Coordinates of N, CA, C and O in Angstrom, one line a residue:
M1 N 0.9 -1.2 0.0 CA 0.0 0.0 0.0 C 0.9 1.2 0.0 O 1.8 1.3 0.8
P2 N 0.7 2.2 -0.9 CA 1.5 3.4 -1.0 C 1.3 4.3 0.2 O 0.1 4.4 0.7
D3 N 2.3 4.9 0.7 CA 2.3 5.7 1.9 C 1.9 7.2 1.5 O 1.4 7.9 2.3
N4 N 2.1 7.6 0.3 CA 2.0 8.9 -0.1 C 1.2 9.0 -1.4 O 1.2 8.1 -2.2
I5 N 0.4 10.0 -1.7 CA -0.4 10.2 -2.9 C 0.5 10.2 -4.1 O 0.1 9.8 -5.2
R6 N 1.7 10.6 -4.0 CA 2.7 10.7 -5.1 C 3.1 9.3 -5.5 O 3.5 9.1 -6.6
D7 N 2.9 8.3 -4.6 CA 3.3 6.9 -5.0 C 2.3 6.2 -5.8 O 2.5 5.2 -6.3
L8 N 1.1 6.8 -5.9 CA 0.0 6.2 -6.7 C 0.2 6.4 -8.2 O 0.8 7.4 -8.6
P9 N -0.2 5.4 -9.0 CA -0.1 5.6 -10.4 C -1.0 6.8 -10.9 O -1.9 7.2 -10.1
A10 N -0.7 7.3 -12.0 CA -1.3 8.6 -12.5 C -2.9 8.5 -12.6 O -3.6 9.4 -12.3
G11 N -3.4 7.3 -13.0 CA -4.9 7.2 -13.2 C -5.6 7.0 -11.9 O -6.8 7.0 -11.8
Q12 N -4.9 6.7 -10.8 CA -5.6 6.3 -9.6 C -5.5 7.5 -8.6 O -4.7 7.5 -7.7
S13 N -6.4 8.4 -8.7 CA -6.4 9.5 -7.7 C -7.7 9.5 -7.0 O -8.5 8.5 -7.1
Q14 N -8.1 10.6 -6.4 CA -9.4 10.6 -5.7 C -10.5 10.7 -6.7 O -11.6 10.3 -6.3
S15 N -10.3 11.1 -7.9 CA -11.4 11.1 -8.9 C -11.7 9.6 -9.3 O -12.8 9.4 -9.8
D16 N -10.9 8.7 -9.0 CA -11.2 7.3 -9.3 C -12.4 6.8 -8.5 O -13.2 6.1 -9.0
G17 N -12.4 7.3 -7.2 CA -13.6 7.0 -6.4 C -14.9 7.6 -7.0 O -16.0 7.1 -6.9
L18 N -14.7 8.8 -7.5 CA -15.9 9.5 -8.1 C -16.4 8.8 -9.3 O -17.6 8.6 -9.5
Y19 N -15.5 8.3 -10.2 CA -15.8 7.5 -11.3 C -16.6 6.2 -10.9 O -17.6 5.8 -11.5
R20 N -16.1 5.6 -9.8 CA -16.7 4.3 -9.3 C -18.1 4.7 -8.8 O -19.0 3.9 -9.0
F21 N -18.2 5.8 -8.1 CA -19.5 6.1 -7.5 C -20.5 6.5 -8.5 O -21.7 6.1 -8.5
L22 N -20.1 7.2 -9.5 CA -21.1 7.7 -10.6 C -21.3 6.6 -11.6 O -22.3 6.6 -12.3
G23 N -20.4 5.6 -11.8 CA -20.6 4.6 -12.8 C -20.0 5.0 -14.1 O -20.4 4.5 -15.2
G24 N -19.1 6.0 -14.2 CA -18.5 6.4 -15.4 C -18.0 7.9 -15.2 O -18.0 8.4 -14.1
S25 N -17.6 8.5 -16.3 CA -17.1 9.8 -16.2 C -18.3 10.8 -15.9 O -19.4 10.5 -16.3
P26 N -18.1 11.8 -15.1 CA -19.2 12.7 -14.7 C -19.9 13.3 -15.9 O -21.1 13.4 -15.9
L27 N -19.2 13.6 -17.0 CA -19.8 14.2 -18.1 C -20.8 13.2 -18.8 O -21.9 13.5 -19.2
S28 N -20.3 12.0 -19.0 CA -21.2 11.0 -19.7 C -22.3 10.6 -18.8 O -23.4 10.4 -19.3
V29 N -22.1 10.5 -17.5 CA -23.3 10.2 -16.6 C -24.3 11.4 -16.6 O -25.5 11.1 -16.7
A30 N -23.8 12.6 -16.6 CA -24.7 13.8 -16.7 C -25.5 13.7 -18.0 O -26.7 14.0 -18.0
F31 N -24.9 13.4 -19.1 CA -25.5 13.4 -20.4 C -26.6 12.3 -20.4 O -27.7 12.5 -20.9
R32 N -26.3 11.1 -19.9 CA -27.2 10.0 -19.8 C -28.4 10.4 -18.9 O -29.6 10.1 -19.2
L33 N -28.2 11.0 -17.8 CA -29.2 11.4 -16.9 C -30.2 12.4 -17.5 O -31.4 12.4 -17.4
I34 N -29.6 13.4 -18.3 CA -30.4 14.4 -19.0 C -31.3 13.7 -20.0 O -32.5 14.0 -20.1
L35 N -30.7 12.8 -20.8 CA -31.5 12.1 -21.8 C -32.6 11.3 -21.2 O -33.8 11.3 -21.7
L36 N -32.3 10.6 -20.2 CA -33.3 9.7 -19.5 C -34.4 10.6 -18.8 O -35.6 10.2 -18.9
S37 N -34.0 11.7 -18.3 CA -35.0 12.6 -17.7 C -35.9 13.2 -18.7 O -37.1 13.3 -18.5
I38 N -35.4 13.5 -19.9 CA -36.3 14.0 -21.0 C -37.3 12.9 -21.4 O -38.5 13.1 -21.6
L39 N -36.8 11.7 -21.6 CA -37.6 10.6 -22.0 C -38.7 10.3 -21.0 O -39.9 10.1 -21.3
V40 N -38.3 10.2 -19.7 CA -39.3 10.0 -18.6 C -40.3 11.2 -18.6 O -41.5 10.9 -18.4
G41 N -39.8 12.4 -18.8 CA -40.7 13.5 -18.8 C -41.8 13.5 -19.9 O -42.9 13.8 -19.7
V42 N -41.3 13.0 -21.1 CA -42.3 12.9 -22.2 C -43.3 11.8 -21.9 O -44.5 12.0 -22.1
V43 N -42.9 10.7 -21.3 CA -43.9 9.6 -20.9 C -44.8 10.1 -19.9 O -46.1 9.9 -20.0
L44 N -44.3 10.8 -18.9 CA -45.2 11.4 -17.8 C -46.2 12.4 -18.3 O -47.3 12.5 -17.9
A45 N -45.7 13.3 -19.3 CA -46.6 14.3 -19.9 C -47.6 13.6 -20.7 O -48.8 14.1 -20.8
A46 N -47.3 12.5 -21.4 CA -48.3 11.7 -22.2 C -49.4 11.2 -21.3 O -50.5 11.1 -21.8
I47 N -49.1 10.8 -20.1 CA -50.2 10.3 -19.2 C -50.8 11.4 -18.4 O -51.7 11.1 -17.6
G48 N -50.4 12.7 -18.6 CA -51.1 13.8 -18.1 C -50.6 14.4 -16.8 O -51.3 15.1 -16.1
L49 N -49.3 14.0 -16.4 CA -48.8 14.6 -15.2 C -48.1 15.9 -15.5 O -47.5 16.2 -16.5
D50 N -48.3 16.9 -14.6 CA -47.8 18.2 -14.7 C -46.8 18.4 -13.6 O -47.1 18.2 -12.4
P51 N -45.6 18.8 -13.9 CA -44.6 19.0 -12.8 C -44.8 20.1 -11.9 O -44.3 20.1 -10.8
W52 N -45.6 21.1 -12.2 CA -45.9 22.2 -11.4 C -47.0 21.9 -10.4 O -47.1 22.6 -9.3
N53 N -47.9 21.0 -10.6 CA -48.9 20.6 -9.7 C -49.0 19.1 -9.7 O -50.0 18.5 -10.1
I54 N -48.0 18.5 -9.1 CA -47.9 17.0 -9.2 C -49.0 16.3 -8.5 O -49.5 15.3 -8.9
L55 N -49.4 16.8 -7.3 CA -50.5 16.0 -6.6 C -51.8 16.1 -7.3 O -52.5 15.0 -7.4
N56 N -52.2 17.2 -7.9 CA -53.4 17.3 -8.6 C -53.3 16.4 -9.9 O -54.3 15.8 -10.3
S57 N -52.1 16.4 -10.5 CA -51.9 15.6 -11.7 C -52.0 14.1 -11.4 O -52.6 13.3 -12.2
V58 N -51.5 13.6 -10.3 CA -51.6 12.2 -9.9 C -53.1 11.9 -9.6 O -53.6 10.8 -10.0
R59 N -53.8 12.8 -8.9 CA -55.2 12.5 -8.6 C -56.0 12.4 -9.9 O -56.8 11.5 -10.1
R60 N -55.7 13.3 -10.9 CA -56.4 13.3 -12.2 C -56.1 12.0 -13.0 O -56.9 11.5 -13.6
L61 N -54.8 11.6 -12.8 CA -54.4 10.3 -13.5 C -55.2 9.1 -13.0 O -55.8 8.4 -13.8
F62 N -55.3 9.0 -11.7 CA -56.1 7.9 -11.1 C -57.6 8.1 -11.4 O -58.2 7.0 -11.7
Q63 N -58.1 9.3 -11.4 CA -59.5 9.5 -11.8 C -59.7 9.1 -13.3 O -60.7 8.4 -13.6
T64 N -58.8 9.4 -14.1 CA -58.9 9.0 -15.6 C -58.9 7.5 -15.7 O -59.6 6.9 -16.5
I65 N -57.9 6.8 -15.0 CA -57.9 5.4 -15.1 C -59.1 4.8 -14.5 O -59.7 3.8 -15.1
W66 N -59.7 5.3 -13.5 CA -60.9 4.8 -12.9 C -62.1 4.9 -13.9 O -62.8 4.0 -14.1
D67 N -62.2 6.1 -14.5 CA -63.3 6.4 -15.4 C -63.1 5.5 -16.7 O -64.1 5.0 -17.2
F68 N -61.8 5.4 -17.1 CA -61.6 4.6 -18.3 C -62.0 3.1 -18.0 O -62.5 2.4 -18.9
G69 N -61.8 2.6 -16.8 CA -62.2 1.3 -16.5 C -63.7 1.1 -16.7 O -64.1 0.1 -17.3
F70 N -64.5 2.0 -16.2 CA -65.9 1.9 -16.3 C -66.4 2.2 -17.7 O -67.3 1.6 -18.2
D71 N -65.7 3.1 -18.4 CA -66.0 3.3 -19.8 C -65.7 2.0 -20.7 O -66.4 1.7 -21.6
A72 N -64.6 1.3 -20.3 CA -64.3 0.1 -21.0 C -65.4 -1.0 -20.8 O -65.7 -1.7 -21.7
I73 N -65.9 -1.1 -19.6 CA -67.0 -2.0 -19.3 C -68.2 -1.6 -20.1 O -68.8 -2.5 -20.7
N74 N -68.5 -0.3 -20.1 CA -69.7 0.1 -20.9 C -69.5 -0.1 -22.4 O -70.4 -0.6 -23.1
W75 N -68.2 0.1 -22.9 CA -67.9 -0.2 -24.3 C -68.1 -1.7 -24.6 O -68.7 -2.0 -25.6
A76 N -67.5 -2.5 -23.8 CA -67.6 -4.0 -24.0 C -69.1 -4.4 -24.0 O -69.5 -5.3 -24.8
W77 N -69.9 -3.9 -23.0 CA -71.3 -4.3 -22.9 C -72.0 -3.9 -24.1 O -72.8 -4.7 -24.6
R78 N -71.8 -2.8 -24.7 CA -72.6 -2.3 -25.9 C -72.2 -3.2 -27.1 O -73.1 -3.6 -27.8
Y79 N -70.9 -3.5 -27.2 CA -70.5 -4.4 -28.4 C -71.0 -5.8 -28.2 O -71.3 -6.5 -29.1
F80 N -71.0 -6.3 -26.9 CA -71.6 -7.6 -26.6 C -73.0 -7.7 -27.0 O -73.5 -8.6 -27.7
L81 N -73.8 -6.7 -26.6 CA -75.3 -6.7 -27.0 C -75.4 -6.6 -28.5 O -76.3 -7.3 -29.1
L82 N -74.7 -5.8 -29.2 CA -74.8 -5.7 -30.6 C -74.4 -7.0 -31.3 O -75.1 -7.4 -32.2
G83 N -73.4 -7.6 -30.9 CA -73.0 -8.9 -31.5 C -74.0 -10.0 -31.1 O -74.3 -10.9 -31.9
A84 N -74.5 -10.0 -29.9 CA -75.4 -11.0 -29.5 C -76.7 -11.0 -30.3 O -77.4 -12.1 -30.5
V85 N -77.1 -9.8 -30.8 CA -78.3 -9.7 -31.6 C -78.2 -10.6 -32.8 O -79.2 -11.2 -33.3
I86 N -77.0 -10.8 -33.3 CA -76.8 -11.6 -34.5 C -76.3 -13.0 -34.2 O -76.9 -14.0 -34.7
V87 N -75.4 -13.1 -33.2 CA -74.8 -14.4 -32.9 C -75.8 -15.4 -32.3 O -75.9 -16.6 -32.7
V88 N -76.5 -15.0 -31.3 CA -77.4 -15.9 -30.6 C -78.5 -16.4 -31.4 O -78.8 -17.7 -31.4
P89 N -79.2 -15.6 -32.3 CA -80.3 -16.3 -33.1 C -79.7 -17.2 -34.2 O -80.2 -18.3 -34.4
I90 N -78.5 -16.9 -34.7 CA -77.8 -17.8 -35.6 C -77.5 -19.1 -34.9 O -77.7 -20.2 -35.5
W91 N -76.9 -19.0 -33.7 CA -76.6 -20.2 -33.0 C -77.8 -21.0 -32.7 O -77.8 -22.3 -32.8
L92 N -78.9 -20.4 -32.3 CA -80.1 -21.1 -31.9 C -80.7 -21.8 -33.1 O -81.1 -23.0 -33.1
L93 N -80.7 -21.1 -34.3 CA -81.2 -21.7 -35.5 C -80.3 -22.9 -35.9 O -80.9 -24.0 -36.4
S94 N -79.0 -22.8 -35.8 CA -78.1 -23.9 -36.2 C -78.3 -25.1 -35.2 O -78.2 -26.2 -35.7
R95 N -78.6 -24.8 -34.0 CA -78.9 -25.9 -33.0 C -80.2 -26.6 -33.3 O -80.3 -27.8 -33.2
L96 N -81.2 -25.8 -33.7 CA -82.5 -26.4 -34.0 C -82.6 -27.2 -35.3 O -83.2 -28.2 -35.3
F97 N -82.0 -26.7 -36.3 CA -82.2 -27.3 -37.7 C -80.9 -28.0 -38.1 O -81.0 -28.9 -39.0
G98 N -79.8 -27.9 -37.5 CA -78.6 -28.5 -38.0 C -78.2 -29.7 -37.2 O -77.4 -30.5 -37.7
A99 N -78.6 -29.9 -36.0 CA -78.2 -31.0 -35.1 C -79.0 -32.2 -35.4 O -80.3 -32.2 -35.4
P100 N -78.4 -33.3 -35.7 CA -79.1 -34.6 -35.9 C -79.8 -35.1 -34.6 O -79.2 -34.9 -33.5
R101 N -80.9 -35.7 -34.7 CA -81.6 -36.2 -33.5 C -81.2 -37.6 -33.2 O -81.1 -38.4 -34.1
G102 N -81.0 -37.9 -31.9 CA -80.6 -39.3 -31.5 C -79.2 -39.7 -31.9 O -78.4 -38.9 -32.4
R103 N -78.9 -40.9 -31.6 CA -77.5 -41.4 -31.8 C -77.5 -42.3 -33.0 O -77.8 -43.2 -33.4

């Protein structure tokens, strides 16, 4: 173990610990964090979150998800009824006239 900082090789100084802590050079880590922050910001803006009023945005997000859930049930029910008007009578007629009697 070296007794003095001058005994260390040129690449191993106190900045070596900084590289290890950050996971790379500070400039490349800052660049990656900026790009990732922009990407996450776009995704959060797409779902309706506002950075200036985050609590209200989160409440609105959950309200929209809740409303969308019930709207999806309403949507599925309407299409189910519309399809059943055609499918059930055809199925019933095929069972009455198409099925052979007995074995």
